[in-house]
Coordinates of C-alpha atoms (C1' of nucleotides) in Angstrom, one line a residue:
Chain A
M1 CA 6.8 7.4 -4.4
K2 CA 3.6 8.4 -2.6
E3 CA 0.4 6.9 -3.8
E4 CA -2.0 9.1 -5.6
T5 CA -4.9 8.3 -3.4
T6 CA -2.9 9.2 -0.4
L7 CA -2.0 12.5 -2.0
V8 CA -5.6 13.2 -2.7
E9 CA -6.4 12.4 0.9
E10 CA -3.7 14.7 2.1
K11 CA -4.9 17.5 -0.1
L12 CA -8.4 17.1 1.1
G13 CA -7.2 17.1 4.7
M14 CA -5.3 20.2 4.1
K15 CA -8.2 21.9 2.5
D16 CA -10.4 20.9 5.4
D17 CA -7.9 22.3 7.9
L18 CA -7.5 25.6 6.0
E19 CA -11.2 26.0 5.6
H20 CA -11.7 25.2 9.3
G21 CA -9.0 27.8 10.2
K22 CA -10.7 30.4 8.0
E23 CA -14.1 29.7 9.6
L24 CA -12.6 30.1 13.1
A25 CA -10.9 33.3 12.1
N26 CA -14.2 34.7 10.9
R27 CA -15.8 33.7 14.1
L28 CA -13.0 35.3 16.0
M29 CA -13.4 38.5 14.0
K30 CA -17.1 38.6 14.9
D31 CA -16.3 37.9 18.5
L32 CA -13.8 40.7 18.7
K33 CA -16.5 43.1 17.6
N34 CA -18.7 41.8 20.3
P35 CA -18.0 43.5 23.7
F36 CA -19.6 40.6 25.5
S37 CA -17.4 37.9 24.1
S38 CA -15.2 36.1 26.6
K39 CA -11.5 36.0 26.7
E40 CA -11.8 32.2 27.0
S41 CA -13.7 31.8 23.8
N42 CA -11.3 34.0 21.9
K43 CA -8.5 32.0 23.2
S44 CA -10.2 28.8 22.2
L45 CA -10.8 30.2 18.7
I46 CA -7.2 31.2 18.2
S47 CA -6.0 27.9 19.5
G48 CA -8.2 26.2 16.9
I49 CA -6.9 28.5 14.1
L50 CA -3.3 27.8 15.0
R51 CA -4.0 24.1 15.2
S52 CA -5.7 24.0 11.8
Y53 CA -2.8 25.7 10.2
E54 CA -0.3 23.6 11.9
N55 CA -2.1 20.5 10.7
A56 CA -2.1 21.9 7.2
I57 CA 1.6 22.7 7.4
V58 CA 2.4 19.2 8.6
M59 CA 0.4 17.7 5.8
L60 CA 2.2 19.8 3.3
G61 CA 5.4 18.4 4.6
L62 CA 6.6 21.9 5.0
D63 CA 7.2 21.8 8.7
Q64 CA 10.8 22.7 9.7
Q65 CA 11.8 19.2 10.5
T66 CA 10.6 17.7 7.2
L67 CA 12.1 20.5 5.2
K68 CA 15.4 20.0 6.9
R69 CA 15.4 16.3 6.3
R70 CA 14.1 16.4 2.7
S71 CA 16.1 19.1 1.1
P72 CA 17.1 18.2 -2.4
E73 CA 20.8 18.2 -1.7
R74 CA 20.3 15.8 1.1
M75 CA 18.0 13.6 -1.0
D76 CA 20.7 13.5 -3.7
Q77 CA 23.3 12.4 -1.2
R78 CA 21.2 9.7 0.3
Y79 CA 19.8 6.4 -0.7
K80 CA 20.9 6.2 -4.3
K81 CA 21.7 2.5 -4.2
R82 CA 22.4 0.0 -1.5
K83 CA 26.0 -1.0 -1.5
N84 CA 25.5 -4.7 -1.1
G85 CA 22.8 -5.2 -3.7
P86 CA 19.5 -6.9 -3.0
R87 CA 19.2 -8.2 0.4
K88 CA 17.5 -11.2 1.9
L89 CA 14.7 -10.6 4.2
T90 CA 14.1 -12.8 7.1
Y91 CA 10.7 -13.9 8.2
V92 CA 9.3 -12.3 11.3
L93 CA 10.1 -14.5 14.3
E94 CA 7.3 -15.8 16.5
Q95 CA 8.5 -13.6 19.2
D96 CA 8.4 -10.5 17.0
K97 CA 4.9 -11.4 16.0
K98 CA 3.9 -11.3 19.6
E99 CA 5.5 -7.9 19.8
L100 CA 3.4 -6.7 16.9
Q101 CA 0.4 -8.0 18.7
L102 CA 0.9 -5.5 21.5
D103 CA -2.0 -3.6 20.3
D104 CA -2.9 -0.6 22.3
G105 CA -5.8 0.2 20.0
Y106 CA -4.0 2.6 17.7
C107 CA -2.6 1.9 14.3
W108 CA 1.1 1.8 14.3
R109 CA 3.5 1.4 11.5
K110 CA 7.0 0.1 12.1
Y111 CA 9.6 2.3 10.6
G112 CA 12.8 1.0 12.1
Q113 CA 14.6 -1.3 14.4
K114 CA 17.9 -1.0 16.1
D115 CA 20.1 -3.1 18.2
I116 CA 20.6 -1.2 21.4
H117 CA 24.0 -1.1 22.9
G118 CA 24.0 -3.1 26.1
S119 CA 20.6 -4.7 25.4
E120 CA 20.1 -8.2 24.2
N121 CA 17.0 -7.3 22.3
P122 CA 16.5 -4.8 19.5
R123 CA 14.2 -1.8 19.8
G124 CA 11.4 -1.4 17.4
Y125 CA 10.3 2.1 16.3
Y126 CA 6.7 2.7 15.4
R127 CA 4.8 5.7 14.3
C128 CA 1.2 6.4 13.9
T129 CA -0.2 5.2 10.6
H130 CA -1.9 8.5 10.2
R131 CA 1.3 10.5 10.4
F132 CA 1.1 11.7 6.8
T133 CA -2.6 11.7 6.3
R134 CA -3.5 13.5 9.5
G135 CA -0.2 14.8 10.7
C136 CA -0.3 12.7 13.8
L137 CA 3.2 12.7 15.3
A138 CA 2.7 9.9 17.8
V139 CA 5.6 7.6 18.1
K140 CA 6.3 4.6 20.2
Q141 CA 9.3 2.4 20.9
V142 CA 8.9 -1.3 21.8
Q143 CA 11.7 -3.3 23.3
K144 CA 11.6 -6.7 24.8
S145 CA 12.9 -6.6 28.4
D146 CA 16.3 -8.2 28.9
A147 CA 15.4 -9.1 32.5
D148 CA 12.1 -10.7 31.7
P149 CA 11.7 -11.8 28.1
S150 CA 8.0 -12.1 28.6
C151 CA 7.8 -8.4 29.2
Y152 CA 8.0 -5.5 26.7
E153 CA 8.9 -2.0 27.4
V154 CA 6.9 0.5 25.5
K155 CA 7.8 4.1 25.3
Y156 CA 5.3 6.6 24.0
L157 CA 6.6 9.8 22.5
K158 CA 4.2 12.5 21.5
S159 CA 0.4 12.3 21.9
H160 CA -1.9 11.2 19.2
T161 CA -3.4 14.1 17.3
C162 CA -5.1 12.0 14.7
N163 CA -8.3 11.7 16.6
V164 CA -8.8 8.1 15.7
N165 CA -11.1 6.8 18.3
L166 CA -10.5 3.3 19.6
S167 CA -13.5 1.2 19.8
T168 CA -13.0 1.3 23.5
T169 CA -11.9 4.9 23.7
K170 CA -14.0 7.2 25.6
S171 CA -13.6 10.9 25.4
S172 CA -10.4 12.4 26.6
V173 CA -7.0 13.0 25.5
V174 CA -4.3 13.9 27.9
S175 CA -1.9 16.6 26.9
V176 CA 1.2 17.4 28.8
P177 CA 3.2 20.6 28.9
K178 CA 6.5 20.8 27.1
E179 CA 6.5 18.0 24.7
E180 CA 10.1 17.3 24.5
P181 CA 11.4 13.8 24.0
N182 CA 14.3 14.4 26.3
N183 CA 12.1 14.7 29.2
V184 CA 11.3 11.3 30.3
H185 CA 8.6 10.0 32.5
E186 CA 8.6 6.3 33.0
L187 CA 5.8 4.3 34.1
H188 CA 6.9 0.7 34.4
V189 CA 4.4 -2.0 34.9
A190 CA 5.8 -5.5 34.4
E191 CA 3.4 -8.1 35.6
Q192 CA 1.8 -11.3 34.7
S193 CA -1.8 -10.5 35.0
V194 CA -4.1 -7.6 34.6
D195 CA -5.2 -7.8 38.2
I196 CA -1.6 -7.5 39.4
I197 CA -1.0 -4.7 37.0
K198 CA -3.9 -2.8 38.3
H199 CA -2.7 -3.4 41.8
M200 CA 0.8 -2.2 40.8
K201 CA -0.3 1.0 39.2
F202 CA -0.6 3.2 42.2
E203 CA 2.9 2.5 43.5
E204 CA 4.5 2.8 40.2
T205 CA 2.7 6.0 39.6
M206 CA 3.9 7.5 42.8
L207 CA 7.4 6.7 41.8
S208 CA 6.9 8.2 38.5
L209 CA 5.5 11.3 40.0
D210 CA 8.8 12.0 41.7
D211 CA 10.6 11.6 38.4
L212 CA 8.1 13.8 36.8
E213 CA 8.6 16.6 39.3
N214 CA 12.3 16.4 38.8
K215 CA 12.4 16.1 35.1
N216 CA 9.5 18.1 33.9
E217 CA 8.4 15.1 32.0
I218 CA 6.7 14.2 28.8
F219 CA 7.1 10.9 27.5
R220 CA 5.8 7.8 29.1
T221 CA 7.1 4.3 29.2
F222 CA 5.1 1.2 29.9
S223 CA 6.3 -2.3 30.1
F224 CA 4.0 -5.2 30.2
S225 CA 4.1 -8.8 29.7
N226 CA 2.9 -10.8 26.7
L227 CA -0.5 -11.7 27.9
E228 CA -2.1 -14.9 26.7
T229 CA -4.7 -14.7 24.1
E230 CA -7.5 -15.2 26.5
N231 CA -6.4 -12.1 28.3
I232 CA -6.6 -9.9 25.3
T233 CA -9.8 -8.3 26.5
G234 CA -8.3 -7.7 29.8
R235 CA -5.2 -6.3 28.2
R236 CA -7.3 -3.9 26.1
N237 CA -9.0 -2.8 29.3
L238 CA -5.7 -2.4 30.9
M239 CA -4.4 -0.3 28.0
E240 CA -7.4 1.9 28.3
N241 CA -6.0 2.7 31.7
L242 CA -2.4 3.0 30.8
S243 CA -2.3 4.4 27.4
P244 CA -1.0 8.0 27.2
T245 CA -4.3 8.8 25.5
T246 CA -6.2 7.1 28.2
T247 CA -9.5 8.3 29.3
S248 CA -10.1 10.8 32.1
E249 CA -12.5 8.8 34.1
S250 CA -10.4 5.7 34.6
G251 CA -6.9 6.9 34.0
I252 CA -4.3 6.7 36.7
T253 CA -2.2 8.4 34.1
N254 CA -4.6 11.3 34.1
E255 CA -4.4 11.6 37.8
L256 CA -0.7 11.5 37.5
L257 CA -0.6 14.1 34.9
S258 CA -3.1 16.4 36.5
A259 CA -1.0 16.2 39.6
S260 CA 1.8 17.5 37.6
S261 CA 0.0 20.4 36.0
A262 CA -0.9 18.5 32.9
S263 CA -4.0 19.7 31.1
V264 CA -6.8 17.4 30.2
V265 CA -8.6 18.2 27.0
N266 CA -12.2 17.3 26.9
S267 CA -12.6 15.4 23.7
P268 CA -10.4 14.3 20.8
A269 CA -13.3 14.7 18.6
D270 CA -13.5 18.4 19.0
D271 CA -9.9 19.2 19.9
S272 CA -6.9 17.4 18.5
C273 CA -4.8 18.9 21.2
F274 CA -1.5 20.2 20.0
T275 CA 0.2 20.5 23.2
S276 CA 2.9 22.8 21.9
L277 CA 0.2 25.2 20.9
E278 CA -1.4 25.0 24.3
N279 CA 1.9 25.8 25.8
I280 CA 2.3 28.8 23.7
L281 CA -1.2 29.9 24.6
D282 CA -0.7 29.3 28.2
L283 CA 2.5 31.2 28.2
S284 CA 0.9 34.2 26.5
Y285 CA -2.3 34.0 28.4
D286 CA -1.8 37.4 29.9
D287 CA -1.6 38.9 26.5
W288 CA -5.0 37.9 25.3
S289 CA -6.5 41.2 26.2
L290 CA -4.2 42.8 23.8
I291 CA -5.6 41.0 20.8
Chain B
dA1 C1' -1.8 -3.2 -7.1
dC2 C1' -1.3 -1.8 -2.8
dT3 C1' 0.2 -1.8 2.0
dA4 C1' 3.4 -3.1 5.6
dT5 C1' 7.9 -4.7 7.2
dT6 C1' 12.8 -5.2 7.1
dT7 C1' 17.2 -3.4 7.2
dG8 C1' 21.4 -0.9 5.5
dA9 C1' 22.6 3.8 5.1
dC10 C1' 22.6 8.1 6.9
dC11 C1' 22.1 12.0 10.2
dC12 C1' 22.2 14.0 14.8
dT13 C1' 23.7 14.5 19.4
dG14 C1' 26.7 14.1 23.2
Chain C
dC1 C1' 33.5 8.6 17.3
dA2 C1' 29.7 5.8 19.2
dG3 C1' 25.0 5.2 19.8
dG4 C1' 20.4 6.1 18.9
dG5 C1' 16.8 7.6 15.7
dT6 C1' 15.0 8.0 11.0
dC7 C1' 14.7 7.3 6.0
dA8 C1' 13.6 4.8 2.1
dA9 C1' 14.8 0.8 -1.2
dA10 C1' 13.9 -3.8 -1.3
dT11 C1' 11.0 -7.3 -0.2
dA12 C1' 6.9 -9.8 1.7
dG13 C1' 2.1 -10.2 2.4
dT14 C1' -2.8 -9.5 1.1

DNA sequence: ACTATTTGACCCTG
DNA sequence: CAGGGTCAAATAGT
């Protein structure tokens, strides 16, 4: 059962989104009456309206995916009782603790773990803590490398839309066209030190670029070693460079993405960047004059 | 009391 | 049907 405080938070969030959408709609209406208003500003307003309502829909849990998964019939069928009764929980192994420490600055909540066929190590599934409160759909998968147990492969799926700024985060969010999990862009960086990783980035990026052109990518994979505690600061700096939500000024990722026609949104603070919406908007750009 | 993790069950896709 | 992804009850941690 969901906590009451969380529900209140969600409702407030929905209210904010809906009111924001309403405000933007009003501004759009005024703009449309103004012969000097630009197409760009109208586009931006509509983008904001769509985003607000999409946020609200997600918070309501009424998006298509949630509805499909949570239909009453299905809820009746599932999870009535565990067959084997109460289970024993094992303590998190030291290695797993390290995995949990692979902090990229965002708040992640583990929601699953699976043994992967052909891999020695299980894959952990994490989603953004703000999934329900802010509708953030960011997900990542963490798996210890079979080849090098000191390395972890981290796959990021979907961008953060929760606008939670890292203490170290600057101002940009990268958005990528066509946010489909099946389109994979892998950026592998498996090294023992930050310096080496930095050194590696360019080559790895160039390789990735090929993939990207071939696959019309979206999701990004990183692998990195378990750096020692004294390197945490360095690692944080590294993640600033490598994270999918990395900053525009430093990000090799940004260069990569811009080279592949990705768009870079100015600030997460003023634009939570629903890439799907941007896609829609981009596709229909020619039609804006009709509005 | 509340939040986070673990893990068996279930669903979806190929 | 197998494998991967997700859900949510049970449990642990704070």
